[in-house]
mmCIF file of C-alpha atoms and ligand atoms in Angstrom:
data_model
loop_
_atom_site.group_PDB
_atom_site.id
_atom_site.type_symbol
_atom_site.label_atom_id
_atom_site.label_comp_id
_atom_site.label_asym_id
_atom_site.label_seq_id
_atom_site.Cartn_x
_atom_site.Cartn_y
_atom_site.Cartn_z
ATOM 1 C CA MET A 61 6.415 17.106 -5.287
ATOM 2 C CA PRO A 62 6.856 13.618 -3.787
ATOM 3 C CA ARG A 63 5.871 10.635 -5.880
ATOM 4 C CA LYS A 64 2.376 9.275 -5.147
ATOM 5 C CA ILE A 65 2.442 5.950 -3.402
ATOM 6 C CA ARG A 66 0.843 3.174 -5.440
ATOM 7 C CA VAL A 67 -1.097 0.781 -3.222
ATOM 8 C CA THR A 68 -2.671 -2.589 -4.012
ATOM 9 C CA VAL A 69 -5.062 -4.135 -1.479
ATOM 10 C CA TRP A 70 -5.304 -7.892 -1.903
ATOM 11 C CA GLY A 71 -8.389 -9.554 -0.448
ATOM 12 C CA GLU A 72 -9.187 -13.217 -0.324
ATOM 13 C CA ASN A 73 -12.854 -12.275 -0.838
ATOM 14 C CA VAL A 74 -14.279 -15.575 0.408
ATOM 15 C CA HIS A 75 -16.190 -14.837 3.630
ATOM 16 C CA GLU A 76 -17.895 -11.825 2.031
ATOM 17 C CA ARG A 77 -19.447 -14.120 -0.556
ATOM 18 C CA THR A 78 -20.225 -17.126 1.605
ATOM 19 C CA ASN A 79 -21.237 -15.715 5.008
ATOM 20 C CA GLU A 80 -24.345 -13.561 5.408
ATOM 21 C CA LEU A 81 -23.005 -11.649 8.419
ATOM 22 C CA VAL A 82 -19.719 -10.737 6.753
ATOM 23 C CA ARG A 83 -21.553 -9.759 3.561
ATOM 24 C CA HIS A 84 -23.809 -7.498 5.624
ATOM 25 C CA ILE A 85 -20.819 -5.722 7.247
ATOM 26 C CA TYR A 86 -18.757 -5.535 4.059
ATOM 27 C CA PRO A 87 -21.224 -5.515 1.151
ATOM 28 C CA GLN A 88 -18.490 -4.311 -1.238
ATOM 29 C CA GLY A 89 -15.955 -6.806 0.111
ATOM 30 C CA MET A 90 -13.366 -6.190 2.808
ATOM 31 C CA HIS A 91 -10.708 -5.298 0.247
ATOM 32 C CA ASN A 92 -12.769 -2.360 -0.998
ATOM 33 C CA THR A 93 -13.391 -1.063 2.536
ATOM 34 C CA ILE A 94 -9.673 -1.311 3.316
ATOM 35 C CA ALA A 95 -8.848 0.444 0.027
ATOM 36 C CA GLU A 96 -11.304 3.242 0.858
ATOM 37 C CA ALA A 97 -9.727 3.659 4.290
ATOM 38 C CA ILE A 98 -6.287 4.124 2.714
ATOM 39 C CA ALA A 99 -7.500 6.505 0.010
ATOM 40 C CA GLU A 100 -9.453 8.567 2.560
ATOM 41 C CA LYS A 101 -7.688 11.863 3.296
ATOM 42 C CA THR A 102 -4.589 10.813 1.353
ATOM 43 C CA GLY A 103 -5.845 10.841 -2.223
ATOM 44 C CA LEU A 104 -3.579 7.876 -2.878
ATOM 45 C CA HIS A 105 -4.138 5.634 -5.849
ATOM 46 C CA VAL A 106 -5.398 2.379 -4.360
ATOM 47 C CA ARG A 107 -6.315 -0.617 -6.467
ATOM 48 C CA THR A 108 -7.651 -3.963 -5.333
ATOM 49 C CA ALA A 109 -6.977 -7.544 -6.329
ATOM 50 C CA THR A 110 -8.675 -10.762 -5.243
ATOM 51 C CA LEU A 111 -8.016 -14.472 -5.102
ATOM 52 C CA GLN A 112 -10.645 -15.164 -7.760
ATOM 53 C CA GLN A 113 -8.999 -13.086 -10.489
ATOM 54 C CA PRO A 114 -6.550 -14.646 -12.966
ATOM 55 C CA GLN A 115 -3.175 -14.880 -11.171
ATOM 56 C CA HIS A 116 -5.102 -13.621 -8.118
ATOM 57 C CA GLY A 117 -4.931 -10.149 -9.651
ATOM 58 C CA LEU A 118 -1.210 -10.019 -8.890
ATOM 59 C CA THR A 119 0.390 -10.126 -12.302
ATOM 60 C CA ARG A 120 3.984 -9.055 -12.706
ATOM 61 C CA ARG A 121 2.721 -5.821 -14.203
ATOM 62 C CA VAL A 122 0.486 -5.045 -11.202
ATOM 63 C CA LEU A 123 3.238 -5.853 -8.724
ATOM 64 C CA ASP A 124 5.799 -3.808 -10.648
ATOM 65 C CA ASP A 125 3.324 -0.951 -10.357
ATOM 66 C CA THR A 126 2.838 -1.401 -6.585
ATOM 67 C CA ASP A 127 4.788 0.356 -3.843
ATOM 68 C CA VAL A 128 2.823 -1.173 -0.967
ATOM 69 C CA LEU A 129 0.827 -4.410 -1.003
ATOM 70 C CA VAL A 130 -1.806 -4.888 1.723
ATOM 71 C CA TRP A 131 -2.871 -8.515 2.334
ATOM 72 C CA TRP A 132 -6.007 -9.882 3.989
ATOM 73 C CA GLY A 133 -6.606 -13.641 3.865
ATOM 74 C CA HIS A 134 -8.045 -16.296 6.149
ATOM 75 C CA ALA A 135 -9.992 -19.234 4.744
ATOM 76 C CA ALA A 136 -8.064 -19.886 1.540
ATOM 77 C CA HIS A 137 -4.348 -19.389 2.255
ATOM 78 C CA GLY A 138 -3.661 -22.770 0.652
ATOM 79 C CA LYS A 139 -5.380 -21.746 -2.598
ATOM 80 C CA VAL A 140 -2.862 -18.983 -3.295
ATOM 81 C CA ARG A 141 -0.637 -20.254 -6.081
ATOM 82 C CA ASP A 142 3.024 -20.621 -5.259
ATOM 83 C CA ARG A 143 4.066 -18.854 -8.459
ATOM 84 C CA VAL A 144 2.215 -15.752 -7.341
ATOM 85 C CA VAL A 145 3.734 -16.039 -3.865
ATOM 86 C CA GLU A 146 7.242 -16.132 -5.382
ATOM 87 C CA ARG A 147 6.450 -13.024 -7.382
ATOM 88 C CA VAL A 148 5.269 -11.203 -4.236
ATOM 89 C CA LEU A 149 8.410 -12.236 -2.335
ATOM 90 C CA ALA A 150 10.647 -11.056 -5.160
ATOM 91 C CA ARG A 151 9.002 -7.639 -5.094
ATOM 92 C CA VAL A 152 9.325 -7.366 -1.306
ATOM 93 C CA TRP A 153 13.028 -8.173 -1.553
ATOM 94 C CA GLU A 154 13.339 -5.487 -4.231
ATOM 95 C CA GLY A 155 11.677 -2.893 -2.029
ATOM 96 C CA MET A 156 7.870 -3.212 -2.147
ATOM 97 C CA GLY A 157 6.241 -2.701 1.261
ATOM 98 C CA LEU A 158 3.947 -5.417 2.647
ATOM 99 C CA ILE A 159 1.217 -4.898 5.234
ATOM 100 C CA ALA A 160 -0.164 -8.195 6.538
ATOM 101 C CA LEU A 161 -3.530 -7.865 8.270
ATOM 102 C CA HIS A 162 -5.077 -10.040 10.966
ATOM 103 C CA SER A 163 -5.216 -13.693 9.844
ATOM 104 C CA ALA A 164 -2.634 -12.943 7.147
ATOM 105 C CA HIS A 165 -0.175 -14.071 9.827
ATOM 106 C CA TYR A 166 -0.789 -17.499 8.255
ATOM 107 C CA SER A 167 -0.630 -16.315 4.649
ATOM 108 C CA LYS A 168 2.013 -17.886 2.426
ATOM 109 C CA PRO A 169 3.951 -14.666 1.725
ATOM 110 C CA PHE A 170 4.096 -13.639 5.396
ATOM 111 C CA LYS A 171 5.150 -17.080 6.619
ATOM 112 C CA ARG A 172 7.848 -17.308 3.955
ATOM 113 C CA LEU A 173 9.195 -13.875 4.857
ATOM 114 C CA MET A 174 9.227 -14.683 8.569
ATOM 115 C CA GLY A 175 10.620 -18.205 8.224
ATOM 116 C CA THR A 176 8.635 -19.402 11.247
ATOM 117 C CA THR A 177 5.206 -20.958 11.842
ATOM 118 C CA CYS A 178 3.617 -17.619 12.877
ATOM 119 C CA SER A 179 1.282 -19.583 15.166
ATOM 120 C CA LEU A 180 -0.588 -17.929 18.027
ATOM 121 C CA THR A 181 -3.442 -18.545 20.459
ATOM 122 C CA TRP A 182 -6.950 -17.317 19.695
ATOM 123 C CA ARG A 183 -10.507 -17.173 20.992
ATOM 124 C CA GLU A 184 -13.792 -15.940 19.533
ATOM 125 C CA ALA A 185 -15.670 -14.336 22.415
ATOM 126 C CA GLY A 186 -16.492 -10.837 21.124
ATOM 127 C CA GLU A 187 -14.281 -9.309 23.810
ATOM 128 C CA LYS A 188 -12.795 -5.838 24.087
ATOM 129 C CA GLU A 189 -9.269 -5.150 22.807
ATOM 130 C CA ARG A 190 -7.085 -2.270 23.955
ATOM 131 C CA LEU A 191 -4.163 -1.521 21.662
ATOM 132 C CA TRP A 192 -1.374 0.245 23.524
ATOM 133 C CA VAL A 193 1.073 2.342 21.575
ATOM 134 C CA CYS A 194 4.460 1.215 22.837
ATOM 135 C CA ASN A 195 6.491 3.293 20.371
ATOM 136 C CA PRO A 196 4.842 6.759 20.291
ATOM 137 C CA ALA A 197 7.553 8.243 18.069
ATOM 138 C CA HIS A 198 6.971 5.654 15.351
ATOM 139 C CA PRO A 199 5.385 7.010 12.141
ATOM 140 C CA ILE A 200 2.807 4.195 12.173
ATOM 141 C CA ALA A 201 1.513 5.400 15.570
ATOM 142 C CA ARG A 202 1.188 9.029 14.479
ATOM 143 C CA ASN A 203 -1.885 10.794 15.908
ATOM 144 C CA VAL A 204 -3.171 7.617 17.531
ATOM 145 C CA GLY A 205 -2.785 8.689 21.180
ATOM 146 C CA PRO A 206 -1.602 6.477 24.036
ATOM 147 C CA TYR A 207 -4.026 3.687 23.134
ATOM 148 C CA PHE A 208 -7.262 2.923 21.319
ATOM 149 C CA GLU A 209 -9.954 0.319 21.859
ATOM 150 C CA LEU A 210 -12.097 -1.966 19.765
ATOM 151 C CA PRO A 211 -15.309 -2.959 21.567
ATOM 152 C CA SER A 212 -15.653 -6.476 20.122
ATOM 153 C CA THR A 213 -12.879 -8.538 18.625
ATOM 154 C CA GLU A 214 -11.481 -11.999 18.252
ATOM 155 C CA MET A 215 -8.608 -12.512 20.707
ATOM 156 C CA TYR A 216 -5.076 -13.295 19.522
ATOM 157 C CA GLY A 217 -2.626 -14.179 22.288
ATOM 158 C CA GLU A 218 1.025 -14.928 22.879
ATOM 159 C CA PRO A 219 3.123 -16.828 22.144
ATOM 160 C CA PHE A 220 3.153 -15.406 18.615
ATOM 161 C CA ALA A 221 5.749 -17.504 16.765
ATOM 162 C CA ILE A 222 7.436 -14.746 14.789
ATOM 163 C CA PRO A 223 11.106 -13.801 14.631
ATOM 164 C CA ALA A 224 11.924 -10.915 16.980
ATOM 165 C CA PRO A 225 10.456 -7.816 15.312
ATOM 166 C CA ASP A 226 12.698 -4.887 14.413
ATOM 167 C CA GLU A 227 10.136 -2.664 16.142
ATOM 168 C CA ILE A 228 6.969 -3.251 18.129
ATOM 169 C CA VAL A 229 4.466 -0.437 17.612
ATOM 170 C CA PHE A 230 1.367 -1.837 19.359
ATOM 171 C CA ILE A 231 0.708 -4.315 22.126
ATOM 172 C CA SER A 232 -2.865 -5.476 22.635
ATOM 173 C CA TRP A 233 -4.572 -6.318 25.882
ATOM 174 C CA PHE A 234 -7.788 -8.333 25.780
ATOM 175 C CA GLN A 235 -10.687 -8.426 28.186
ATOM 176 C CA GLY A 236 -9.952 -12.062 28.953
ATOM 177 C CA GLY A 237 -6.447 -11.140 30.118
ATOM 178 C CA GLU A 238 -4.172 -12.139 27.224
ATOM 179 C CA VAL A 239 -1.690 -9.804 25.554
ATOM 180 C CA PHE A 240 -0.338 -9.837 21.994
ATOM 181 C CA ARG A 241 2.277 -8.039 19.888
ATOM 182 C CA SER A 242 -0.299 -6.590 17.512
ATOM 183 C CA GLY A 243 1.802 -4.158 15.492
ATOM 184 C CA CYS A 244 5.276 -5.321 14.445
ATOM 185 C CA THR A 245 7.779 -4.331 11.776
ATOM 186 C CA TRP A 246 10.578 -6.121 9.951
ATOM 187 C CA LYS A 247 12.802 -5.480 6.980
ATOM 188 C CA ARG A 248 13.419 -8.250 4.458
ATOM 189 C CA GLY A 249 15.805 -7.416 1.651
ATOM 190 C CA ASN A 250 14.878 -3.866 0.688
ATOM 191 C CA GLY A 251 11.213 -4.269 1.687
ATOM 192 C CA LYS A 252 9.507 -3.061 4.823
ATOM 193 C CA ILE A 253 6.899 -5.317 6.424
ATOM 194 C CA PHE A 254 4.222 -4.392 8.951
ATOM 195 C CA TYR A 255 1.938 -6.885 10.656
ATOM 196 C CA PHE A 256 -1.254 -5.355 12.088
ATOM 197 C CA ARG A 257 -3.586 -7.576 14.073
ATOM 198 C CA PRO A 258 -7.110 -6.009 13.968
ATOM 199 C CA GLY A 259 -9.478 -7.198 11.268
ATOM 200 C CA HIS A 260 -11.620 -10.159 12.251
ATOM 201 C CA GLU A 261 -14.275 -10.400 9.556
ATOM 202 C CA VAL A 262 -17.442 -10.593 11.686
ATOM 203 C CA TYR A 263 -16.875 -7.160 13.281
ATOM 204 C CA PRO A 264 -16.842 -3.772 11.487
ATOM 205 C CA ILE A 265 -13.182 -3.218 12.364
ATOM 206 C CA TYR A 266 -12.088 -1.624 9.090
ATOM 207 C CA TYR A 267 -14.601 1.177 9.682
ATOM 208 C CA ASP A 268 -12.920 2.138 12.962
ATOM 209 C CA LYS A 269 -11.249 5.528 12.652
ATOM 210 C CA ASN A 270 -8.094 4.553 14.527
ATOM 211 C CA VAL A 271 -7.638 1.355 12.525
ATOM 212 C CA ARG A 272 -8.054 3.386 9.332
ATOM 213 C CA ARG A 273 -5.500 5.936 10.542
ATOM 214 C CA VAL A 274 -2.988 3.196 11.306
ATOM 215 C CA LEU A 275 -3.507 1.716 7.832
ATOM 216 C CA ARG A 276 -2.739 5.090 6.220
ATOM 217 C CA ASN A 277 0.265 5.677 8.466
ATOM 218 C CA ALA A 278 1.550 2.187 7.693
ATOM 219 C CA VAL A 279 1.255 2.682 3.936
ATOM 220 C CA HIS A 280 3.351 5.840 4.140
ATOM 221 C CA TRP A 281 5.911 4.096 6.332
ATOM 222 C CA ALA A 282 6.152 0.947 4.195
ATOM 223 C CA ALA A 283 6.429 2.676 0.828
ATOM 224 C CA SER A 284 9.873 2.340 -0.647
ATOM 225 C CA ASP A 285 11.978 5.362 -1.419
ATOM 226 C CA GLY A 286 11.857 4.353 -5.064
ATOM 227 C CA VAL A 287 15.149 2.448 -4.975
ATOM 228 C CA ARG A 288 14.813 -1.143 -6.196
ATOM 229 C CA TRP A 289 17.325 -3.817 -5.432
ATOM 230 C CA ILE A 290 17.174 -5.797 -8.651
ATOM 231 C CA ASP A 291 18.833 -9.181 -8.912
ATOM 232 C CA SER A 292 21.410 -8.843 -11.647
ATOM 233 C CA CYS A 293 24.550 -10.545 -12.770
ATOM 234 C CA PRO A 294 27.499 -8.149 -12.525
ATOM 235 C CA GLN A 295 29.559 -10.562 -14.609
ATOM 236 C CA VAL A 296 27.493 -9.888 -17.706
ATOM 237 C CA PRO A 297 28.687 -8.045 -19.610
ATOM 238 C CA ALA A 298 32.163 -8.019 -18.108
ATOM 239 C CA ARG A 299 33.020 -4.909 -20.097
ATOM 240 C CA LYS A 300 30.719 -2.975 -17.698
ATOM 241 C CA ALA A 301 32.779 -3.890 -14.607
ATOM 242 C CA PRO A 302 33.991 -0.845 -12.635
ATOM 243 C CA GLU A 303 37.574 -1.687 -13.561
ATOM 244 C CA PRO A 304 38.846 -2.938 -16.940
ATOM 245 C CA LEU A 305 38.418 -6.692 -16.871
ATOM 246 C CA GLN A 306 39.441 -9.431 -19.246
ATOM 247 C CA VAL A 307 37.035 -12.368 -19.179
ATOM 248 C CA LYS A 308 38.780 -15.679 -18.510
ATOM 249 C CA GLY A 309 37.602 -19.213 -17.992
ATOM 250 C CA PRO A 310 34.398 -21.018 -19.054
ATOM 251 C CA ARG A 311 31.052 -19.249 -18.787
ATOM 252 C CA MET A 312 28.003 -21.165 -17.626
ATOM 253 C CA HIS A 313 25.410 -18.399 -17.901
ATOM 254 C CA LYS A 314 23.760 -16.533 -20.747
ATOM 255 C CA GLU A 315 23.719 -12.770 -20.949
ATOM 256 C CA GLY A 316 20.889 -11.170 -19.009
ATOM 257 C CA GLN A 317 19.987 -14.366 -17.181
ATOM 258 C CA LYS A 318 18.084 -13.554 -14.009
ATOM 259 C CA GLY A 319 17.920 -15.260 -10.694
ATOM 260 C CA PHE A 320 14.764 -15.171 -8.632
ATOM 261 C CA ARG A 321 12.409 -13.259 -10.948
HETATM 262 ZN ZN1 ZN B 647 -10.127 -13.704 12.686
#
Protein backbone atom coordinates (compact mmCIF):
# COMPACT_ATOMS: atom_id res chain seq x y z
CA MET A 1 0.00 0.00 0.00
CA PRO A 2 1.42 3.42 -0.93
CA ARG A 3 2.53 5.72 1.86
CA LYS A 4 -0.07 8.33 2.88
CA ILE A 5 0.89 11.81 1.85
CA ARG A 6 1.37 14.15 4.81
CA VAL A 7 0.08 17.63 4.03
CA THR A 8 0.45 20.89 5.97
CA VAL A 9 -1.68 23.88 4.95
CA TRP A 10 -0.13 27.14 6.07
CA GLY A 11 -2.47 30.12 6.32
CA GLU A 12 -1.59 33.67 7.16
CA ASN A 13 -4.95 33.90 8.98
CA VAL A 14 -5.11 37.70 9.01
CA HIS A 15 -8.04 38.73 6.79
CA GLU A 16 -10.29 36.12 8.41
CA ARG A 17 -9.82 37.84 11.76
CA THR A 18 -9.84 41.46 10.66
CA ASN A 19 -12.35 41.65 7.79
CA GLU A 20 -16.04 40.91 8.34
CA LEU A 21 -16.66 39.75 4.77
CA VAL A 22 -13.76 37.30 4.75
CA ARG A 23 -14.76 36.02 8.19
CA HIS A 24 -18.29 35.44 6.89
CA ILE A 25 -17.02 33.39 3.90
CA TYR A 26 -14.38 31.50 5.88
CA PRO A 27 -15.58 31.37 9.49
CA GLN A 28 -13.05 28.62 10.30
CA GLY A 29 -10.24 30.41 8.47
CA MET A 30 -9.14 29.87 4.88
CA HIS A 31 -6.49 27.36 5.93
CA ASN A 32 -9.13 25.05 7.39
CA THR A 33 -11.30 25.25 4.26
CA ILE A 34 -8.29 24.48 2.08
CA ALA A 35 -7.34 21.58 4.38
CA GLU A 36 -10.89 20.20 4.17
CA ALA A 37 -10.79 20.41 0.38
CA ILE A 38 -7.59 18.34 0.29
CA ALA A 39 -8.82 15.76 2.80
CA GLU A 40 -12.15 15.42 0.98
CA LYS A 41 -12.31 12.15 -0.97
CA THR A 42 -8.63 11.41 -0.33
CA GLY A 43 -8.61 10.65 3.38
CA LEU A 44 -5.20 12.30 3.54
CA HIS A 45 -3.79 13.51 6.81
CA VAL A 46 -3.90 17.29 6.55
CA ARG A 47 -2.73 19.57 9.33
CA THR A 48 -2.76 23.35 9.44
CA ALA A 49 -0.33 25.97 10.66
CA THR A 50 -0.71 29.74 10.94
CA LEU A 51 1.41 32.84 11.17
CA GLN A 52 0.30 33.48 14.75
CA GLN A 53 1.64 30.20 16.16
CA PRO A 54 5.15 29.96 17.64
CA GLN A 55 7.56 29.62 14.68
CA HIS A 56 4.44 30.14 12.52
CA GLY A 57 3.55 26.51 13.23
CA LEU A 58 6.41 25.39 11.00
CA THR A 59 8.86 23.85 13.41
CA ARG A 60 11.57 21.56 12.11
CA ARG A 61 9.55 18.64 13.41
CA VAL A 62 6.40 19.68 11.52
CA LEU A 63 8.32 20.27 8.30
CA ASP A 64 10.20 16.98 8.62
CA ASP A 65 6.77 15.37 8.89
CA THR A 66 5.39 17.16 5.79
CA ASP A 67 5.44 15.83 2.24
CA VAL A 68 3.56 18.77 0.73
CA LEU A 69 3.28 22.30 2.14
CA VAL A 70 0.42 24.49 0.87
CA TRP A 71 0.90 28.25 1.38
CA TRP A 72 -1.67 31.05 1.42
CA GLY A 73 -0.51 34.53 2.42
CA HIS A 74 -1.28 38.10 1.43
CA ALA A 75 -1.22 40.90 3.99
CA ALA A 76 1.68 39.80 6.17
CA HIS A 77 4.39 38.34 3.92
CA GLY A 78 6.93 40.58 5.64
CA LYS A 79 6.03 39.20 9.09
CA VAL A 80 7.18 35.69 8.20
CA ARG A 81 10.47 35.16 9.99
CA ASP A 82 13.48 34.53 7.81
CA ARG A 83 14.58 31.58 9.94
CA VAL A 84 11.32 29.82 9.18
CA VAL A 85 11.67 30.68 5.49
CA GLU A 86 15.14 29.10 5.42
CA ARG A 87 13.74 25.97 7.00
CA VAL A 88 10.98 25.77 4.36
CA LEU A 89 13.51 26.25 1.54
CA ALA A 90 15.76 23.54 2.95
CA ARG A 91 12.86 21.09 2.98
CA VAL A 92 11.85 21.96 -0.59
CA TRP A 93 15.42 21.35 -1.75
CA GLU A 94 15.34 18.01 0.06
CA GLY A 95 12.13 16.98 -1.67
CA MET A 96 9.08 18.50 0.06
CA GLY A 97 6.43 19.70 -2.41
CA LEU A 98 5.24 23.32 -2.24
CA ILE A 99 1.90 24.61 -3.52
CA ALA A 100 1.76 28.42 -3.55
CA LEU A 101 -1.76 29.81 -3.77
CA HIS A 102 -2.96 33.13 -5.18
CA SER A 103 -1.15 36.05 -3.49
CA ALA A 104 1.54 33.64 -2.27
CA HIS A 105 3.29 34.68 -5.49
CA TYR A 106 4.74 37.41 -3.24
CA SER A 107 5.47 35.15 -0.28
CA LYS A 108 9.07 34.93 0.88
CA PRO A 109 9.54 31.20 0.16
CA PHE A 110 8.08 31.43 -3.36
CA LYS A 111 10.09 34.52 -4.30
CA ARG A 112 13.30 32.96 -2.99
CA LEU A 113 12.67 29.76 -4.94
CA MET A 114 11.91 31.66 -8.13
CA GLY A 115 14.72 34.20 -7.80
CA THR A 116 12.63 36.90 -9.48
CA THR A 117 10.22 39.62 -8.34
CA CYS A 118 7.10 37.53 -9.18
CA SER A 119 5.28 40.80 -9.93
CA LEU A 120 2.09 40.89 -12.00
CA THR A 121 -0.80 43.17 -12.89
CA TRP A 122 -4.07 43.02 -10.97
CA ARG A 123 -7.55 44.50 -10.69
CA GLU A 124 -10.42 44.04 -8.24
CA ALA A 125 -13.59 44.19 -10.32
CA GLY A 126 -15.40 40.95 -9.43
CA GLU A 127 -15.02 39.72 -13.00
CA LYS A 128 -15.35 36.24 -14.45
CA GLU A 129 -12.27 34.04 -14.88
CA ARG A 130 -12.02 31.13 -17.30
CA LEU A 131 -9.17 28.74 -16.58
CA TRP A 132 -8.14 26.85 -19.70
CA VAL A 133 -6.38 23.54 -19.32
CA CYS A 134 -3.41 23.81 -21.65
CA ASN A 135 -1.83 20.49 -20.64
CA PRO A 136 -4.71 17.95 -20.48
CA ALA A 137 -2.37 15.01 -19.86
CA HIS A 138 -0.91 16.62 -16.74
CA PRO A 139 -1.85 14.91 -13.45
CA ILE A 140 -2.82 18.28 -11.94
CA ALA A 141 -5.49 18.75 -14.65
CA ARG A 142 -7.00 15.29 -14.16
CA ASN A 143 -10.81 15.22 -14.47
CA VAL A 144 -11.02 18.99 -14.85
CA GLY A 145 -12.28 19.09 -18.46
CA PRO A 146 -11.20 21.57 -21.12
CA TYR A 147 -11.76 24.57 -18.84
CA PHE A 148 -13.61 25.74 -15.75
CA GLU A 149 -14.93 29.12 -14.68
CA LEU A 150 -15.11 31.19 -11.54
CA PRO A 151 -17.95 33.73 -11.65
CA SER A 152 -16.28 36.49 -9.62
CA THR A 153 -12.57 36.90 -9.07
CA GLU A 154 -9.77 39.37 -8.72
CA MET A 155 -7.87 39.65 -12.02
CA TYR A 156 -4.18 38.77 -12.28
CA GLY A 157 -2.57 39.63 -15.61
CA GLU A 158 0.67 39.26 -17.52
CA PRO A 159 3.49 40.00 -17.40
CA PHE A 160 3.99 37.59 -14.50
CA ALA A 161 7.67 37.97 -13.55
CA ILE A 162 8.51 34.33 -12.95
CA PRO A 163 11.25 32.21 -14.48
CA ALA A 164 9.97 30.14 -17.42
CA PRO A 165 7.90 27.35 -15.85
CA ASP A 166 8.80 23.72 -16.47
CA GLU A 167 5.14 23.17 -17.34
CA ILE A 168 2.10 25.40 -17.71
CA VAL A 169 -1.08 23.58 -16.70
CA PHE A 170 -3.64 26.42 -16.74
CA ILE A 171 -3.97 29.73 -18.53
CA SER A 172 -6.65 32.12 -17.31
CA TRP A 173 -8.73 34.49 -19.37
CA PHE A 174 -10.55 37.32 -17.61
CA GLN A 175 -13.70 39.15 -18.55
CA GLY A 176 -11.74 42.37 -18.92
CA GLY A 177 -9.53 40.75 -21.56
CA GLU A 178 -6.28 39.94 -19.74
CA VAL A 179 -4.68 36.50 -19.67
CA PHE A 180 -2.42 34.92 -17.03
CA ARG A 181 -0.34 31.78 -16.53
CA SER A 182 -2.42 30.59 -13.59
CA GLY A 183 -1.07 27.08 -13.07
CA CYS A 184 2.69 26.60 -13.36
CA THR A 185 5.21 24.03 -12.17
CA TRP A 186 8.91 24.08 -11.39
CA LYS A 187 11.43 21.81 -9.76
CA ARG A 188 13.93 23.23 -7.28
CA GLY A 189 16.45 20.79 -5.90
CA ASN A 190 14.43 17.65 -5.26
CA GLY A 191 11.19 19.56 -4.57
CA LYS A 192 8.26 20.07 -6.88
CA ILE A 193 6.53 23.46 -6.85
CA PHE A 194 3.09 24.36 -8.17
CA TYR A 195 1.71 27.88 -8.33
CA PHE A 196 -2.10 28.06 -8.56
CA ARG A 197 -3.72 31.45 -8.99
CA PRO A 198 -7.35 31.22 -7.71
CA GLY A 199 -8.01 32.19 -4.12
CA HIS A 200 -8.84 35.85 -3.61
CA GLU A 201 -10.16 36.08 -0.06
CA VAL A 202 -13.41 38.00 -0.63
CA TYR A 203 -14.91 35.29 -2.88
CA PRO A 204 -15.80 31.70 -1.86
CA ILE A 205 -13.21 30.27 -4.25
CA TYR A 206 -11.97 27.43 -2.04
CA TYR A 207 -15.50 25.99 -2.02
CA ASP A 208 -15.50 25.63 -5.81
CA LYS A 209 -15.46 21.97 -6.80
CA ASN A 210 -12.94 22.38 -9.61
CA VAL A 211 -10.55 24.41 -7.46
CA ARG A 212 -10.80 21.72 -4.78
CA ARG A 213 -10.11 19.00 -7.35
CA VAL A 214 -7.03 20.83 -8.60
CA LEU A 215 -5.76 21.19 -5.02
CA ARG A 216 -6.08 17.42 -4.47
CA ASN A 217 -4.48 16.62 -7.82
CA ALA A 218 -1.64 19.03 -7.07
CA VAL A 219 -0.95 17.48 -3.67
CA HIS A 220 -0.61 14.04 -5.25
CA TRP A 221 1.64 15.44 -7.97
CA ALA A 222 3.87 17.45 -5.62
CA ALA A 223 4.39 14.74 -3.02
CA SER A 224 7.91 13.40 -3.06
CA ASP A 225 8.62 9.77 -3.75
CA GLY A 226 10.07 9.53 -0.27
CA VAL A 227 13.66 10.14 -1.38
CA ARG A 228 15.31 13.03 0.47
CA TRP A 229 18.36 14.80 -0.80
CA ILE A 230 20.08 15.57 2.49
CA ASP A 231 23.03 17.92 2.61
CA SER A 232 25.91 15.87 3.94
CA CYS A 233 29.65 15.96 3.94
CA PRO A 234 31.04 12.93 2.10
CA GLN A 235 34.47 13.70 3.52
CA VAL A 236 33.38 12.79 7.03
CA PRO A 237 34.17 10.15 7.93
CA ALA A 238 36.65 9.44 5.15
CA ARG A 239 36.64 5.76 6.04
CA LYS A 240 33.11 5.60 4.52
CA ALA A 241 34.30 6.71 1.06
CA PRO A 242 33.40 4.25 -1.73
CA GLU A 243 37.08 3.49 -2.23
CA PRO A 244 39.74 3.08 0.48
CA LEU A 245 40.99 6.57 1.24
CA GLN A 246 43.77 7.88 3.41
CA VAL A 247 42.99 11.31 4.84
CA LYS A 248 45.70 13.87 4.09
CA GLY A 249 46.07 17.56 4.71
CA PRO A 250 44.47 19.89 7.29
CA ARG A 251 40.78 19.53 8.13
CA MET A 252 38.68 22.63 8.68
CA HIS A 253 35.36 20.96 9.52
CA LYS A 254 34.03 18.94 12.43
CA GLU A 255 32.43 15.56 11.98
CA GLY A 256 28.74 15.72 11.14
CA GLN A 257 28.80 19.44 10.42
CA LYS A 258 25.86 20.39 8.23
CA GLY A 259 25.44 23.03 5.62
CA PHE A 260 22.10 24.67 5.06
CA ARG A 261 19.98 23.02 7.78
ZN1 LIG B 1 -6.18 38.62 -4.01
